[in-house]
Short mmCIF file of C-alpha atoms and ligand atoms in Angstrom, two decimals:
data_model
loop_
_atom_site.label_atom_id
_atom_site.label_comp_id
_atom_site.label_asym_id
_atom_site.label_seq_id
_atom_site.Cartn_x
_atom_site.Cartn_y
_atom_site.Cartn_z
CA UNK A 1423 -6.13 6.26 -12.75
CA UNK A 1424 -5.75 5.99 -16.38
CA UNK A 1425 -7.72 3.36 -16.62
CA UNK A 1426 -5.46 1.00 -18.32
CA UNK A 1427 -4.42 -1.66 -16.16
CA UNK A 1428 -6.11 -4.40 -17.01
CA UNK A 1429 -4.90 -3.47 -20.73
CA UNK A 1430 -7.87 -4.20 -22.45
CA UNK A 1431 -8.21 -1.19 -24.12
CA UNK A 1432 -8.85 -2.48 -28.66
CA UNK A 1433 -10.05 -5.51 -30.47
CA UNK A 1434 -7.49 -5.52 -32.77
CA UNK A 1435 -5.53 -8.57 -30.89
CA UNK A 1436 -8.60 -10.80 -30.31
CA UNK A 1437 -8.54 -12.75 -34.08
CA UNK A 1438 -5.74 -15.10 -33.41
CA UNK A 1439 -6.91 -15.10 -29.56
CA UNK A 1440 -7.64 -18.94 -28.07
CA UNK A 1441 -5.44 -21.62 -27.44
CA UNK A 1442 -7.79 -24.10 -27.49
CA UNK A 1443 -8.30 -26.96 -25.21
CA UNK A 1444 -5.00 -28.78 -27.54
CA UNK A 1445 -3.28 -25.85 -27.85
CA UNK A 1446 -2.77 -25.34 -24.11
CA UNK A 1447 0.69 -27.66 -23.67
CA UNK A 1448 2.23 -25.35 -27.09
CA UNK A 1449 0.84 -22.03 -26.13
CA UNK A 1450 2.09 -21.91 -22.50
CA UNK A 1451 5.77 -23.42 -23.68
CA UNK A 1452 5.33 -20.96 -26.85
CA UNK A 1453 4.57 -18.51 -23.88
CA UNK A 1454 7.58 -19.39 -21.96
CA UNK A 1455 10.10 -20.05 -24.58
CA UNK A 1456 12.64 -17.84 -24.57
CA UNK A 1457 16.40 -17.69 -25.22
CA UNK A 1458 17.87 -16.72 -21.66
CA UNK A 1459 19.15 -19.68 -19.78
CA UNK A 1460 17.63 -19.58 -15.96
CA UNK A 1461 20.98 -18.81 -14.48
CA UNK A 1462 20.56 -15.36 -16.35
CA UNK A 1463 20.13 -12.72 -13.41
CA UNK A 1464 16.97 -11.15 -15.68
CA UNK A 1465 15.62 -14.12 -16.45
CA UNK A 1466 12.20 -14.05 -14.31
CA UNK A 1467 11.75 -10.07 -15.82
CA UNK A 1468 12.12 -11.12 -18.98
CA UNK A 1469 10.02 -14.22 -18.98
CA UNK A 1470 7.75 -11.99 -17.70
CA UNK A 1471 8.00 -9.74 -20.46
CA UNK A 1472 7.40 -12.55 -22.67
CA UNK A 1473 4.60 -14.36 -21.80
CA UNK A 1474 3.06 -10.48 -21.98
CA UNK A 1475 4.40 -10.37 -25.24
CA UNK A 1476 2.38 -13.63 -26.34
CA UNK A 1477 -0.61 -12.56 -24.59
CA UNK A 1478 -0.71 -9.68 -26.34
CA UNK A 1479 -0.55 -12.02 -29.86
CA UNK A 1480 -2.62 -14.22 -28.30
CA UNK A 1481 -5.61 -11.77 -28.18
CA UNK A 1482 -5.51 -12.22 -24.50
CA UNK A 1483 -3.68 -8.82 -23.07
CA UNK A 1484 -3.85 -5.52 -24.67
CA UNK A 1485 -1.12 -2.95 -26.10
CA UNK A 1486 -2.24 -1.26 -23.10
CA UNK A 1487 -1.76 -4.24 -20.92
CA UNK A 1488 2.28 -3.83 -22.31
CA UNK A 1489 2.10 -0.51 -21.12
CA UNK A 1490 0.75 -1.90 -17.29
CA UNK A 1491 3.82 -4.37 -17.22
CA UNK A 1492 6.36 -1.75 -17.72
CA UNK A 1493 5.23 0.48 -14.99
CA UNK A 1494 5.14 -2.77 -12.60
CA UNK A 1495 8.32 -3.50 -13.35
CA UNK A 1496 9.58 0.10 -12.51
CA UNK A 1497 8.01 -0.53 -9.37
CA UNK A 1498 9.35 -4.33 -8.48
CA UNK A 1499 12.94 -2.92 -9.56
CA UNK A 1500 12.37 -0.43 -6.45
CA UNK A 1501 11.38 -3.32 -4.48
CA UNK A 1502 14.37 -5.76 -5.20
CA UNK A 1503 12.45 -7.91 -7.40
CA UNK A 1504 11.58 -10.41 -3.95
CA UNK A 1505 8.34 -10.33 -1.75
CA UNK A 1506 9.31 -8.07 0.57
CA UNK A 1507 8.14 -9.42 4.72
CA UNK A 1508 5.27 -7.30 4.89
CA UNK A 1509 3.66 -8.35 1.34
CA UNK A 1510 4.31 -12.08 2.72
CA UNK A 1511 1.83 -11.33 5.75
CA UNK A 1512 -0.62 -10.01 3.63
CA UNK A 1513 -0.25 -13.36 1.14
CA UNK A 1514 -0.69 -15.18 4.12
CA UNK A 1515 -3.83 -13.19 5.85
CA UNK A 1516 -5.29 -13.00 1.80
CA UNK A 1517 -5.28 -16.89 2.13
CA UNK A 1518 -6.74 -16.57 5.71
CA UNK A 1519 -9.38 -14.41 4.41
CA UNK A 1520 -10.26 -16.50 1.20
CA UNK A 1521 -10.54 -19.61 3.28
CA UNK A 1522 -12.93 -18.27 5.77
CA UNK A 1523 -14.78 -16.21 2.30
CA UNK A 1524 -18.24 -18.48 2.00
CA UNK A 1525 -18.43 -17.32 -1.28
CA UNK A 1526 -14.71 -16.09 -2.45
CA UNK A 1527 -13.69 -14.95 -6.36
CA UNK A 1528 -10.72 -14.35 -8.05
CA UNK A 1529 -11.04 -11.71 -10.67
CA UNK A 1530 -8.99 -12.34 -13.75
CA UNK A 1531 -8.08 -9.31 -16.07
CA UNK A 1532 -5.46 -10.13 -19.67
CA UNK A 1533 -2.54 -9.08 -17.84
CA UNK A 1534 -2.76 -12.28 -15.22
CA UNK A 1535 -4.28 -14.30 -17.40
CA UNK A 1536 -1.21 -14.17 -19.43
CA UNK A 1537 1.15 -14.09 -16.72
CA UNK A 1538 -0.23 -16.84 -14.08
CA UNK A 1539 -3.33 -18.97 -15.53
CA UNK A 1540 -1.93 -22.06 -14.49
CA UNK A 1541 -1.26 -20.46 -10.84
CA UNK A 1542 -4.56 -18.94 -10.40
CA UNK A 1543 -6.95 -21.98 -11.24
CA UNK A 1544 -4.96 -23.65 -8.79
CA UNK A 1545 -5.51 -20.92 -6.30
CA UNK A 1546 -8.81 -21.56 -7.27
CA UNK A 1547 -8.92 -24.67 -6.44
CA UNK A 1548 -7.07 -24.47 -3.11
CA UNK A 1549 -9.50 -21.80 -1.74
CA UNK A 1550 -12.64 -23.45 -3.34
CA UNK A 1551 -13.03 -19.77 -5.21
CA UNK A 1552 -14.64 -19.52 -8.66
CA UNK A 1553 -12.36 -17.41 -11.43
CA UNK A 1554 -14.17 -15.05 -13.20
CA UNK A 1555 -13.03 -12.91 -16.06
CA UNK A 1556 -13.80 -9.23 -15.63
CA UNK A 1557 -12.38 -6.57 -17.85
CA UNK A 1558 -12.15 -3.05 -17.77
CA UNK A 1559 -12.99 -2.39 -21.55
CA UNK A 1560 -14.98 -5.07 -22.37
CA UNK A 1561 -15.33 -7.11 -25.63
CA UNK A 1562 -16.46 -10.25 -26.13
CA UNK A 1563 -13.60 -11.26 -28.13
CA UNK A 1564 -11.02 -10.57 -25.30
CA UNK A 1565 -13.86 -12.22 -22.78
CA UNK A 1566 -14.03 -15.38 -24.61
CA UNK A 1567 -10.03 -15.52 -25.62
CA UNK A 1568 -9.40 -15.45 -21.61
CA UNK A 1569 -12.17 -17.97 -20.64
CA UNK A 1570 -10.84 -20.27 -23.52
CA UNK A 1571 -7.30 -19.32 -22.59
CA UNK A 1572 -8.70 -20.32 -18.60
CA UNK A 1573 -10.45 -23.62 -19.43
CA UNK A 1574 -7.33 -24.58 -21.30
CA UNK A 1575 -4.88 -24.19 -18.57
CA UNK A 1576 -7.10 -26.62 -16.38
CA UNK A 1577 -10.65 -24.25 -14.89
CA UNK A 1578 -13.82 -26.18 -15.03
CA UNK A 1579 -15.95 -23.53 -14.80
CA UNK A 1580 -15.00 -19.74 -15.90
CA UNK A 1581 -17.46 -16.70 -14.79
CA UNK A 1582 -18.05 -13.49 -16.29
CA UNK A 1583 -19.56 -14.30 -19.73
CA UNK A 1584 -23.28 -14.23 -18.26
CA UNK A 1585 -22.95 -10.58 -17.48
CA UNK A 1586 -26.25 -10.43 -15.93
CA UNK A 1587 -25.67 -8.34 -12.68
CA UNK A 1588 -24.26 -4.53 -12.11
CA UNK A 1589 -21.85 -3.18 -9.64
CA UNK A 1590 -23.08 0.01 -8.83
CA UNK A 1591 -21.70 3.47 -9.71
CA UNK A 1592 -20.15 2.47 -12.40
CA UNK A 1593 -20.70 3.06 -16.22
CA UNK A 1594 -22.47 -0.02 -18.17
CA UNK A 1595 -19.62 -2.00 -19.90
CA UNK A 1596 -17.31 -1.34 -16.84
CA UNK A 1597 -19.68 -2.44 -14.12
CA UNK A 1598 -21.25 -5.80 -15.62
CA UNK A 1599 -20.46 -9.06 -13.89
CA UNK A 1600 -22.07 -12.61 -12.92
CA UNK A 1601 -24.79 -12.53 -10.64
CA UNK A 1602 -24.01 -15.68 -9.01
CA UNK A 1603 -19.79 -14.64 -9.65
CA UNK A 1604 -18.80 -11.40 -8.27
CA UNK A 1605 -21.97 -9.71 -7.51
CA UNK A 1606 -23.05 -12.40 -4.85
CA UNK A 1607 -18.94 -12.66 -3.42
CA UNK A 1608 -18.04 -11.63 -0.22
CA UNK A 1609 -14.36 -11.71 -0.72
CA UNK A 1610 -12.76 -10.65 -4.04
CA UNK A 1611 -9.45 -11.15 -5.22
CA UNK A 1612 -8.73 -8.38 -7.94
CA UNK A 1613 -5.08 -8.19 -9.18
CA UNK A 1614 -3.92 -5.14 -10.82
CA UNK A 1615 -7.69 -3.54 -10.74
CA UNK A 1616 -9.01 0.01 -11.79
CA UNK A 1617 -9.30 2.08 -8.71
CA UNK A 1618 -12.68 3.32 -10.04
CA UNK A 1619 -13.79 -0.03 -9.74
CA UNK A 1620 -12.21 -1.36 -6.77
CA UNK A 1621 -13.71 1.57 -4.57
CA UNK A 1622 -16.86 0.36 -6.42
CA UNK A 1623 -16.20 -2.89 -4.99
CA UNK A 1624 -15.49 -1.67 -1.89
CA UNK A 1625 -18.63 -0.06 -1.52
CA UNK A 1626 -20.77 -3.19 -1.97
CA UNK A 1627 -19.26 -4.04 1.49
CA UNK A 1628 -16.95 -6.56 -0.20
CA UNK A 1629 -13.59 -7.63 1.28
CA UNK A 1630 -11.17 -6.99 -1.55
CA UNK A 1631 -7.48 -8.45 -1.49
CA UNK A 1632 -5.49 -6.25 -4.32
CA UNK A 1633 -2.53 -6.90 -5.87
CA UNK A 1634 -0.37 -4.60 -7.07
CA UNK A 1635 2.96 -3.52 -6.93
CA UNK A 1636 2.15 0.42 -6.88
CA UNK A 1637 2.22 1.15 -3.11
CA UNK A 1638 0.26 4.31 -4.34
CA UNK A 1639 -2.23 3.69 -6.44
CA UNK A 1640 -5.90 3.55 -5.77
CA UNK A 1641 -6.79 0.37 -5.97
CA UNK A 1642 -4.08 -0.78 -2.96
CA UNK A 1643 -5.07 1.92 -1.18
CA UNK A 1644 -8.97 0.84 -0.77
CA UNK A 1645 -8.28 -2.41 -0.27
CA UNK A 1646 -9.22 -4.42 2.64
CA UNK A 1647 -5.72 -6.42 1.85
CA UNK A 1648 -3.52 -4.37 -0.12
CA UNK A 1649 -0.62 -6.98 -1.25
CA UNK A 1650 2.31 -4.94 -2.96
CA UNK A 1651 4.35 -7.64 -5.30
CA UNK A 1652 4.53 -9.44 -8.48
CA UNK A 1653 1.18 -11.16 -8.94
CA UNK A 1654 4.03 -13.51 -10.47
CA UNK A 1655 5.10 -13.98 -6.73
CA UNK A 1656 1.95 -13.43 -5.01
CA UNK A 1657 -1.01 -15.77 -6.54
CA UNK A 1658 1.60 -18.95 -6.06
CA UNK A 1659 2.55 -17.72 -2.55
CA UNK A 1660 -1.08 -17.45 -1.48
CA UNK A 1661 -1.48 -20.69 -2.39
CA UNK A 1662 1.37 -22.09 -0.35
CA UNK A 1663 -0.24 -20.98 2.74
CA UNK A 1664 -3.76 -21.47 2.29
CA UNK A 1665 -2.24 -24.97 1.75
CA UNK A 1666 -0.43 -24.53 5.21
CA UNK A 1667 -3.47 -22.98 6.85
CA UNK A 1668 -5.68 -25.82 5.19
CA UNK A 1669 -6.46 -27.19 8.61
CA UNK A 1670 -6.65 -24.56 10.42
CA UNK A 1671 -9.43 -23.55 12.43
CA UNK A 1672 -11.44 -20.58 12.60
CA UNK A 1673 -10.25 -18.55 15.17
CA UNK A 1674 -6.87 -18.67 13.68
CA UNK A 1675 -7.69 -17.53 10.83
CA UNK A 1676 -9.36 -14.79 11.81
CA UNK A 1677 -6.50 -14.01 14.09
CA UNK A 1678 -4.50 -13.75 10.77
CA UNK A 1679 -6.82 -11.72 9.44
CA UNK A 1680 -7.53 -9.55 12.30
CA UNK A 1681 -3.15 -8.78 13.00
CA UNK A 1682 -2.80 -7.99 9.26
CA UNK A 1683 -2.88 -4.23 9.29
CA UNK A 1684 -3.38 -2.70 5.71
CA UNK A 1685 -1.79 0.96 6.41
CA UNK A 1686 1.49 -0.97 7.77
CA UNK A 1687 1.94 -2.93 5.05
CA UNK A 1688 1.59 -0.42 2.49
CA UNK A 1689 4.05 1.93 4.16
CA UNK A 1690 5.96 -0.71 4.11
CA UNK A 1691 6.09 -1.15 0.73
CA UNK A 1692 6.84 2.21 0.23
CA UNK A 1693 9.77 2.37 2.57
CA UNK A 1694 11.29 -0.29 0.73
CA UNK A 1695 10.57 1.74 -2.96
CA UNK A 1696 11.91 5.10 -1.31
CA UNK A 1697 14.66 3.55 1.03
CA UNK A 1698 15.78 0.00 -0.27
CA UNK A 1699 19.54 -0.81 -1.22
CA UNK A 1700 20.14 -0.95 -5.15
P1 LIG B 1964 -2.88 5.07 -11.09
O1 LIG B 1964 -3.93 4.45 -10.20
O2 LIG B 1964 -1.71 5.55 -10.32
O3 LIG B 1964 -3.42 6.06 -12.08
P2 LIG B 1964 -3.01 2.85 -12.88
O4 LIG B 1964 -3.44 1.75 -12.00
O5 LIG B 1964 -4.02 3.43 -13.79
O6 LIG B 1964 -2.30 3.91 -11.97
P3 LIG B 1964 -1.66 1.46 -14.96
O7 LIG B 1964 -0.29 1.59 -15.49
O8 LIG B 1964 -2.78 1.55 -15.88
O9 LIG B 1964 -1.78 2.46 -13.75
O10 LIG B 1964 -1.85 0.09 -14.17
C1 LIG B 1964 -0.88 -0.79 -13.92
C2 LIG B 1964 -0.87 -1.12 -12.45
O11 LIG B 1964 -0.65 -2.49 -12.28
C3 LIG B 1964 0.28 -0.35 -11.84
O12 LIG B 1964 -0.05 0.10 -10.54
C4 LIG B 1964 1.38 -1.43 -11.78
O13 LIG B 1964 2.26 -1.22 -10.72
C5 LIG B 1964 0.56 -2.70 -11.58
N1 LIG B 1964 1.19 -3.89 -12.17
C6 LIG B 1964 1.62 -4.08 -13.44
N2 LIG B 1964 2.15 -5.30 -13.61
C7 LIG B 1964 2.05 -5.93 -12.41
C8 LIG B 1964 2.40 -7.24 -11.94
N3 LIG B 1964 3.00 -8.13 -12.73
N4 LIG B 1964 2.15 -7.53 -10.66
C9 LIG B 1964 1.55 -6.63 -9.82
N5 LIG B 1964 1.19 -5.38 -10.20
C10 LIG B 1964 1.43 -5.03 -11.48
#
């Protein structure tokens, strides 16, 4: 683990950080504009690229955080660039699981802030979660550029400033979230986490849905629901079936939870990486 992957490594980005409650509309088009037409057959990889690009100028995402997105995309080139069947089940039994969560949280590093705020607060919303921002270097620059960043693409309420519990085992800045935010959840959603961290999380006797689209890093590999794709793809997907599972009741979800198998789906994944057609 280097440590990186929430790229949120130096101040030097955070000045020009915030888009402001009025800047929201500009900054996400700014974010988004780019000179590829949508027929282009690169065009989601590079809009990806971009909006890391502007989060990076933004103060929101880190050099490092550049360095994050290139290895993903190494990866998600292995997998076809699609959600493969297996990462759709665990979308589907992450929804499951966040639905039944009494108290569920999505954990938002500078990588998906840039890449899916609007997405994730309406995650959020769908799952009755609370976002909270939780870095892996900490500064309260980058903290406050992501809330801001956050509360302009539509959250009411953004967790992680207050700082005022500890996950245990972990060194001071690394370990410090909300009391009433992570600390207290018993289902955490933590895209493209540390695998220090999300075995610390693990070890609270959280259930922790990961995203990322290394089939072999750490962080996939503790989780209760490892989900290999582009948190592009995946946060959005989620959504669509904790919509569809809206009404469902109990027992079915857990059933969705309970089929999911976690070692399946990540050899899975890697089949795909090691086997797939180019
Ligand atoms: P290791 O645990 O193997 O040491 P790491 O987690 O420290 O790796 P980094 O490059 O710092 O490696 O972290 C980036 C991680 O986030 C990688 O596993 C990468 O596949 C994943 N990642 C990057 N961008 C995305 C994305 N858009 N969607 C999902 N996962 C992503």
């Amino acid at each position: 683990m280097t440590g990186s992957e929430d790229g949120l490594e130096d101040k030097g980005e955070t000045e020009n950080e915030g888009d402001g409650a009025n800047g929201n509309e500009a900054s996400r088009s700014e974010a988004d504009r780019i000179d590829v037409p949508e027929s282009h057959p690169r065009y989601e990889s590079l809009l990806t690229r971009h909006r890391i690009e502007h989060g990076v100028e933004a103060g929101i995402t880190s050099k490092q955080g550049l360095i994050a997105q290139g290895r993903g995309e190494a990866f998600d080139y292995l997998l076809g660039e699609e959600t493969i069947p297996s990462a759709d089940a665990a979308e589907r039994a992450a929804a499951a699981q966040l639905l039944l969560a009494d108290h569920p949280v999505l954990s938002v590093n500078g990588n998906v802030a840039a890449l899916v705020p609007d997405e994730l607060v309406e995650l959020a919303a769908v799952v009755d979660a609370a976002l909270e921002v939780n870095l892996f270097n900490r500064t309260d620059e980058r903290m406050e550029a992501i809330a801001d960043h956050l509360r302009a693409h539509g959250a009411e309420d953004v967790k992680g400033l207050a700082a005022d519990a500890r996950i245990p085992g972990l060194e001071h800045e690394r370990g410090k979230v909300d009391a009433d935010g992570i600390y207290e959840a018993d289902v955490v959603l933590v895209p493209l986490e540390d695998g220090d961290r999300a075995a610390a999380l693990g070890e609270m006797d959280k259930v922790e849905i990961v995203i990322d689209l290394n089939p072999a890093s750490r962080s996939p590999r503790v989780a209760t629901i490892p989900i290999v794709d582009n948190v592009i793809r995946a946060v959005p997907t989620i959504t669509a079936h904790a919509r569809e599972l809206a009404d469902a009741d109990t027992d079915t979800l857990e059933r969705i939870v309970d089929e999911f198998d976690a070692d399946e789906a990540l050899a899975a994944a890697e089949e795909r990486i090691r086997n797939g057609e180019f």
